[in-house]
Amino acid sequence: QQHLDPEPLAMVVNGVAAEGSLLCLDEMQVTDVADAMILRRLFEGLFARGVRVAFTSNQAPEELYVRGLNRPYFEPFIQLINAECLILQLGAKGATDHRMLPPPRARATPPPPGCGRALACRAPGRLFVDNTS
């Protein structure tokens, strides 16, 4: 018979810690007051269990959940992140956000000889796709 922890957050922490020692979160953002209020407890538990975390975000920790409801409850999480994590800013403030640029125009490249009427053909270092149909 498996013993279930009555604390749901402890169950989550134990489950994540059992899976590995590194948690990577891409595009960290906080938009919900309930999430904001439990993040500190969640990550205190993860750090205590030896889980290391890598976050990416378009915002510095101090700028997360800036106009959020009950933000003072979220601020201890910001303090925890600043205490436990090395904060790195990649790129200059105000630099071009390349995700916002339109996609480059595709240049038509004829497929190499021998592809025949195949819908896709591979050549060393290239993939040719027939998108005319």
mmCIF file with all atom_site columns, C-alpha atoms in Angstrom:
data_model
loop_
_atom_site.group_PDB
_atom_site.id
_atom_site.type_symbol
_atom_site.label_atom_id
_atom_site.label_alt_id
_atom_site.label_comp_id
_atom_site.label_asym_id
_atom_site.label_entity_id
_atom_site.label_seq_id
_atom_site.pdbx_PDB_ins_code
_atom_site.Cartn_x
_atom_site.Cartn_y
_atom_site.Cartn_z
_atom_site.occupancy
_atom_site.B_iso_or_equiv
_atom_site.pdbx_formal_charge
_atom_site.auth_seq_id
_atom_site.auth_comp_id
_atom_site.auth_asym_id
_atom_site.auth_atom_id
_atom_site.pdbx_PDB_model_num
ATOM 1   C CA . GLN A 1 1   ? 0.000  0.000  0.000   1.00 0.00 ? 1   GLN A CA 1
ATOM 2   C CA . GLN A 1 2   ? 1.468  3.314  -1.114  1.00 0.00 ? 2   GLN A CA 1
ATOM 3   C CA . HIS A 1 3   ? 1.494  6.176  1.390   1.00 0.00 ? 3   HIS A CA 1
ATOM 4   C CA . LEU A 1 4   ? 0.110  9.367  -0.145  1.00 0.00 ? 4   LEU A CA 1
ATOM 5   C CA . ASP A 1 5   ? 1.408  12.663 1.152   1.00 0.00 ? 5   ASP A CA 1
ATOM 6   C CA . PRO A 1 6   ? -1.514 14.805 2.302   1.00 0.00 ? 6   PRO A CA 1
ATOM 7   C CA . GLU A 1 7   ? 0.280  17.883 0.950   1.00 0.00 ? 7   GLU A CA 1
ATOM 8   C CA . PRO A 1 8   ? -0.321 18.055 -2.842  1.00 0.00 ? 8   PRO A CA 1
ATOM 9   C CA . LEU A 1 9   ? 2.615  20.420 -3.422  1.00 0.00 ? 9   LEU A CA 1
ATOM 10  C CA . ALA A 1 10  ? 4.980  17.985 -1.687  1.00 0.00 ? 10  ALA A CA 1
ATOM 11  C CA . MET A 1 11  ? 3.726  15.271 -4.042  1.00 0.00 ? 11  MET A CA 1
ATOM 12  C CA . VAL A 1 12  ? 4.610  17.450 -7.027  1.00 0.00 ? 12  VAL A CA 1
ATOM 13  C CA . VAL A 1 13  ? 8.050  18.325 -5.619  1.00 0.00 ? 13  VAL A CA 1
ATOM 14  C CA . ASN A 1 14  ? 8.799  14.659 -4.873  1.00 0.00 ? 14  ASN A CA 1
ATOM 15  C CA . GLY A 1 15  ? 7.618  13.605 -8.330  1.00 0.00 ? 15  GLY A CA 1
ATOM 16  C CA . VAL A 1 16  ? 9.750  16.194 -10.131 1.00 0.00 ? 16  VAL A CA 1
ATOM 17  C CA . ALA A 1 17  ? 12.799 15.451 -7.941  1.00 0.00 ? 17  ALA A CA 1
ATOM 18  C CA . ALA A 1 18  ? 12.417 11.719 -8.610  1.00 0.00 ? 18  ALA A CA 1
ATOM 19  C CA . GLU A 1 19  ? 12.511 12.356 -12.380 1.00 0.00 ? 19  GLU A CA 1
ATOM 20  C CA . GLY A 1 20  ? 15.786 14.256 -12.488 1.00 0.00 ? 20  GLY A CA 1
ATOM 21  C CA . SER A 1 21  ? 18.036 16.898 -11.027 1.00 0.00 ? 21  SER A CA 1
ATOM 22  C CA . LEU A 1 22  ? 17.594 19.578 -13.701 1.00 0.00 ? 22  LEU A CA 1
ATOM 23  C CA . LEU A 1 23  ? 14.351 21.305 -14.615 1.00 0.00 ? 23  LEU A CA 1
ATOM 24  C CA . CYS A 1 24  ? 14.358 23.584 -17.676 1.00 0.00 ? 24  CYS A CA 1
ATOM 25  C CA . LEU A 1 25  ? 11.512 26.053 -18.131 1.00 0.00 ? 25  LEU A CA 1
ATOM 26  C CA . ASP A 1 26  ? 11.426 27.975 -21.389 1.00 0.00 ? 26  ASP A CA 1
ATOM 27  C CA . GLU A 1 27  ? 9.680  31.362 -21.547 1.00 0.00 ? 27  GLU A CA 1
ATOM 28  C CA . MET A 1 28  ? 8.919  31.670 -17.842 1.00 0.00 ? 28  MET A CA 1
ATOM 29  C CA . GLN A 1 29  ? 5.942  33.925 -17.287 1.00 0.00 ? 29  GLN A CA 1
ATOM 30  C CA . VAL A 1 30  ? 3.368  34.270 -14.549 1.00 0.00 ? 30  VAL A CA 1
ATOM 31  C CA . THR A 1 31  ? -0.152 35.404 -15.373 1.00 0.00 ? 31  THR A CA 1
ATOM 32  C CA . ASP A 1 32  ? -2.337 33.773 -12.732 1.00 0.00 ? 32  ASP A CA 1
ATOM 33  C CA . VAL A 1 33  ? -2.621 34.798 -9.076  1.00 0.00 ? 33  VAL A CA 1
ATOM 34  C CA . ALA A 1 34  ? -2.931 31.186 -7.867  1.00 0.00 ? 34  ALA A CA 1
ATOM 35  C CA . ASP A 1 35  ? 0.267  30.203 -9.713  1.00 0.00 ? 35  ASP A CA 1
ATOM 36  C CA . ALA A 1 36  ? 2.043  33.279 -8.401  1.00 0.00 ? 36  ALA A CA 1
ATOM 37  C CA . MET A 1 37  ? 1.163  32.402 -4.830  1.00 0.00 ? 37  MET A CA 1
ATOM 38  C CA . ILE A 1 38  ? 2.473  28.809 -4.901  1.00 0.00 ? 38  ILE A CA 1
ATOM 39  C CA . LEU A 1 39  ? 5.663  29.284 -6.925  1.00 0.00 ? 39  LEU A CA 1
ATOM 40  C CA . ARG A 1 40  ? 7.859  30.183 -3.944  1.00 0.00 ? 40  ARG A CA 1
ATOM 41  C CA . ARG A 1 41  ? 6.807  27.077 -2.007  1.00 0.00 ? 41  ARG A CA 1
ATOM 42  C CA . LEU A 1 42  ? 7.186  24.874 -5.078  1.00 0.00 ? 42  LEU A CA 1
ATOM 43  C CA . PHE A 1 43  ? 10.705 26.064 -5.872  1.00 0.00 ? 43  PHE A CA 1
ATOM 44  C CA . GLU A 1 44  ? 11.826 26.098 -2.225  1.00 0.00 ? 44  GLU A CA 1
ATOM 45  C CA . GLY A 1 45  ? 10.910 22.431 -2.191  1.00 0.00 ? 45  GLY A CA 1
ATOM 46  C CA . LEU A 1 46  ? 12.697 21.723 -5.468  1.00 0.00 ? 46  LEU A CA 1
ATOM 47  C CA . PHE A 1 47  ? 15.861 23.548 -4.378  1.00 0.00 ? 47  PHE A CA 1
ATOM 48  C CA . ALA A 1 48  ? 15.784 21.711 -1.022  1.00 0.00 ? 48  ALA A CA 1
ATOM 49  C CA . ARG A 1 49  ? 15.638 18.391 -2.901  1.00 0.00 ? 49  ARG A CA 1
ATOM 50  C CA . GLY A 1 50  ? 18.686 19.365 -4.978  1.00 0.00 ? 50  GLY A CA 1
ATOM 51  C CA . VAL A 1 51  ? 16.825 20.108 -8.205  1.00 0.00 ? 51  VAL A CA 1
ATOM 52  C CA . ARG A 1 52  ? 18.548 22.813 -10.240 1.00 0.00 ? 52  ARG A CA 1
ATOM 53  C CA . VAL A 1 53  ? 16.512 25.017 -12.517 1.00 0.00 ? 53  VAL A CA 1
ATOM 54  C CA . ALA A 1 54  ? 17.216 26.824 -15.781 1.00 0.00 ? 54  ALA A CA 1
ATOM 55  C CA . PHE A 1 55  ? 14.645 29.458 -16.756 1.00 0.00 ? 55  PHE A CA 1
ATOM 56  C CA . THR A 1 56  ? 14.382 31.520 -19.889 1.00 0.00 ? 56  THR A CA 1
ATOM 57  C CA . SER A 1 57  ? 12.226 34.605 -19.931 1.00 0.00 ? 57  SER A CA 1
ATOM 58  C CA . ASN A 1 58  ? 11.809 37.832 -21.830 1.00 0.00 ? 58  ASN A CA 1
ATOM 59  C CA . GLN A 1 59  ? 11.570 39.550 -18.446 1.00 0.00 ? 59  GLN A CA 1
ATOM 60  C CA . ALA A 1 60  ? 13.988 39.942 -15.565 1.00 0.00 ? 60  ALA A CA 1
ATOM 61  C CA . PRO A 1 61  ? 12.704 38.272 -12.374 1.00 0.00 ? 61  PRO A CA 1
ATOM 62  C CA . GLU A 1 62  ? 11.693 41.664 -10.951 1.00 0.00 ? 62  GLU A CA 1
ATOM 63  C CA . GLU A 1 63  ? 9.527  42.288 -14.014 1.00 0.00 ? 63  GLU A CA 1
ATOM 64  C CA . LEU A 1 64  ? 7.526  39.059 -13.759 1.00 0.00 ? 64  LEU A CA 1
ATOM 65  C CA . TYR A 1 65  ? 3.877  39.466 -12.750 1.00 0.00 ? 65  TYR A CA 1
ATOM 66  C CA . VAL A 1 66  ? 4.459  43.235 -12.471 1.00 0.00 ? 66  VAL A CA 1
ATOM 67  C CA . ARG A 1 67  ? 0.826  44.344 -12.441 1.00 0.00 ? 67  ARG A CA 1
ATOM 68  C CA . GLY A 1 68  ? -0.523 41.081 -11.125 1.00 0.00 ? 68  GLY A CA 1
ATOM 69  C CA . LEU A 1 69  ? -3.196 40.736 -8.494  1.00 0.00 ? 69  LEU A CA 1
ATOM 70  C CA . ASN A 1 70  ? -1.723 40.414 -4.971  1.00 0.00 ? 70  ASN A CA 1
ATOM 71  C CA . ARG A 1 71  ? 1.832  40.839 -6.305  1.00 0.00 ? 71  ARG A CA 1
ATOM 72  C CA . PRO A 1 72  ? 3.279  41.191 -2.755  1.00 0.00 ? 72  PRO A CA 1
ATOM 73  C CA . TYR A 1 73  ? 2.573  37.448 -2.327  1.00 0.00 ? 73  TYR A CA 1
ATOM 74  C CA . PHE A 1 74  ? 4.692  36.793 -5.421  1.00 0.00 ? 74  PHE A CA 1
ATOM 75  C CA . GLU A 1 75  ? 7.686  38.901 -4.380  1.00 0.00 ? 75  GLU A CA 1
ATOM 76  C CA . PRO A 1 76  ? 9.190  36.205 -2.088  1.00 0.00 ? 76  PRO A CA 1
ATOM 77  C CA . PHE A 1 77  ? 9.472  33.998 -5.187  1.00 0.00 ? 77  PHE A CA 1
ATOM 78  C CA . ILE A 1 78  ? 11.460 36.747 -6.925  1.00 0.00 ? 78  ILE A CA 1
ATOM 79  C CA . GLN A 1 79  ? 13.736 36.972 -3.887  1.00 0.00 ? 79  GLN A CA 1
ATOM 80  C CA . LEU A 1 80  ? 14.179 33.188 -3.929  1.00 0.00 ? 80  LEU A CA 1
ATOM 81  C CA . ILE A 1 81  ? 15.110 33.189 -7.628  1.00 0.00 ? 81  ILE A CA 1
ATOM 82  C CA . ASN A 1 82  ? 17.613 35.985 -7.083  1.00 0.00 ? 82  ASN A CA 1
ATOM 83  C CA . ALA A 1 83  ? 19.129 34.132 -4.111  1.00 0.00 ? 83  ALA A CA 1
ATOM 84  C CA . GLU A 1 84  ? 19.279 30.647 -5.666  1.00 0.00 ? 84  GLU A CA 1
ATOM 85  C CA . CYS A 1 85  ? 19.893 31.339 -9.357  1.00 0.00 ? 85  CYS A CA 1
ATOM 86  C CA . LEU A 1 86  ? 22.516 33.097 -11.398 1.00 0.00 ? 86  LEU A CA 1
ATOM 87  C CA . ILE A 1 87  ? 20.656 35.697 -13.474 1.00 0.00 ? 87  ILE A CA 1
ATOM 88  C CA . LEU A 1 88  ? 22.119 36.289 -16.931 1.00 0.00 ? 88  LEU A CA 1
ATOM 89  C CA . GLN A 1 89  ? 20.878 38.762 -19.506 1.00 0.00 ? 89  GLN A CA 1
ATOM 90  C CA . LEU A 1 90  ? 21.588 37.584 -23.012 1.00 0.00 ? 90  LEU A CA 1
ATOM 91  C CA . GLY A 1 91  ? 21.653 40.344 -25.575 1.00 0.00 ? 91  GLY A CA 1
ATOM 92  C CA . ALA A 1 92  ? 21.325 44.056 -24.993 1.00 0.00 ? 92  ALA A CA 1
ATOM 93  C CA . LYS A 1 93  ? 18.167 45.641 -23.651 1.00 0.00 ? 93  LYS A CA 1
ATOM 94  C CA . GLY A 1 94  ? 16.142 46.930 -26.561 1.00 0.00 ? 94  GLY A CA 1
ATOM 95  C CA . ALA A 1 95  ? 17.885 44.595 -29.005 1.00 0.00 ? 95  ALA A CA 1
ATOM 96  C CA . THR A 1 96  ? 15.914 43.223 -31.943 1.00 0.00 ? 96  THR A CA 1
ATOM 97  C CA . ASP A 1 97  ? 13.505 40.462 -30.978 1.00 0.00 ? 97  ASP A CA 1
ATOM 98  C CA . HIS A 1 98  ? 14.085 38.186 -33.953 1.00 0.00 ? 98  HIS A CA 1
ATOM 99  C CA . ARG A 1 99  ? 10.918 36.228 -33.205 1.00 0.00 ? 99  ARG A CA 1
ATOM 100 C CA . MET A 1 100 ? 8.906  39.295 -34.183 1.00 0.00 ? 100 MET A CA 1
ATOM 101 C CA . LEU A 1 101 ? 10.493 39.640 -37.620 1.00 0.00 ? 101 LEU A CA 1
ATOM 102 C CA . PRO A 1 102 ? 8.616  38.258 -40.631 1.00 0.00 ? 102 PRO A CA 1
ATOM 103 C CA . PRO A 1 103 ? 9.904  34.915 -41.876 1.00 0.00 ? 103 PRO A CA 1
ATOM 104 C CA . PRO A 1 104 ? 12.496 35.106 -44.639 1.00 0.00 ? 104 PRO A CA 1
ATOM 105 C CA . ARG A 1 105 ? 11.184 34.639 -48.142 1.00 0.00 ? 105 ARG A CA 1
ATOM 106 C CA . ALA A 1 106 ? 11.921 31.168 -49.397 1.00 0.00 ? 106 ALA A CA 1
ATOM 107 C CA . ARG A 1 107 ? 14.132 30.916 -52.455 1.00 0.00 ? 107 ARG A CA 1
ATOM 108 C CA . ALA A 1 108 ? 13.155 28.284 -54.960 1.00 0.00 ? 108 ALA A CA 1
ATOM 109 C CA . THR A 1 109 ? 15.965 25.817 -55.472 1.00 0.00 ? 109 THR A CA 1
ATOM 110 C CA . PRO A 1 110 ? 15.483 23.183 -58.133 1.00 0.00 ? 110 PRO A CA 1
ATOM 111 C CA . PRO A 1 111 ? 15.850 19.642 -56.832 1.00 0.00 ? 111 PRO A CA 1
ATOM 112 C CA . PRO A 1 112 ? 19.030 17.813 -57.811 1.00 0.00 ? 112 PRO A CA 1
ATOM 113 C CA . PRO A 1 113 ? 18.996 15.412 -60.747 1.00 0.00 ? 113 PRO A CA 1
ATOM 114 C CA . GLY A 1 114 ? 17.623 12.006 -59.889 1.00 0.00 ? 114 GLY A CA 1
ATOM 115 C CA . CYS A 1 115 ? 14.747 13.170 -57.692 1.00 0.00 ? 115 CYS A CA 1
ATOM 116 C CA . GLY A 1 116 ? 12.217 12.450 -60.415 1.00 0.00 ? 116 GLY A CA 1
ATOM 117 C CA . ARG A 1 117 ? 8.643  13.147 -59.317 1.00 0.00 ? 117 ARG A CA 1
ATOM 118 C CA . ALA A 1 118 ? 9.252  12.547 -55.589 1.00 0.00 ? 118 ALA A CA 1
ATOM 119 C CA . LEU A 1 119 ? 7.458  14.883 -53.189 1.00 0.00 ? 119 LEU A CA 1
ATOM 120 C CA . ALA A 1 120 ? 10.661 15.242 -51.163 1.00 0.00 ? 120 ALA A CA 1
ATOM 121 C CA . CYS A 1 121 ? 14.245 14.460 -52.034 1.00 0.00 ? 121 CYS A CA 1
ATOM 122 C CA . ARG A 1 122 ? 17.346 14.493 -49.865 1.00 0.00 ? 122 ARG A CA 1
ATOM 123 C CA . ALA A 1 123 ? 20.773 15.573 -50.962 1.00 0.00 ? 123 ALA A CA 1
ATOM 124 C CA . PRO A 1 124 ? 23.849 16.009 -48.730 1.00 0.00 ? 124 PRO A CA 1
ATOM 125 C CA . GLY A 1 125 ? 23.025 18.821 -46.320 1.00 0.00 ? 125 GLY A CA 1
ATOM 126 C CA . ARG A 1 126 ? 19.751 19.830 -48.040 1.00 0.00 ? 126 ARG A CA 1
ATOM 127 C CA . LEU A 1 127 ? 16.143 18.750 -48.212 1.00 0.00 ? 127 LEU A CA 1
ATOM 128 C CA . PHE A 1 128 ? 14.122 19.603 -51.309 1.00 0.00 ? 128 PHE A CA 1
ATOM 129 C CA . VAL A 1 129 ? 10.353 19.591 -51.007 1.00 0.00 ? 129 VAL A CA 1
ATOM 130 C CA . ASP A 1 130 ? 7.930  19.894 -53.898 1.00 0.00 ? 130 ASP A CA 1
ATOM 131 C CA . ASN A 1 131 ? 5.196  22.190 -52.630 1.00 0.00 ? 131 ASN A CA 1
ATOM 132 C CA . THR A 1 132 ? 3.642  22.872 -56.023 1.00 0.00 ? 132 THR A CA 1
ATOM 133 C CA . SER A 1 133 ? 0.877  20.270 -55.723 1.00 0.00 ? 133 SER A CA 1
#
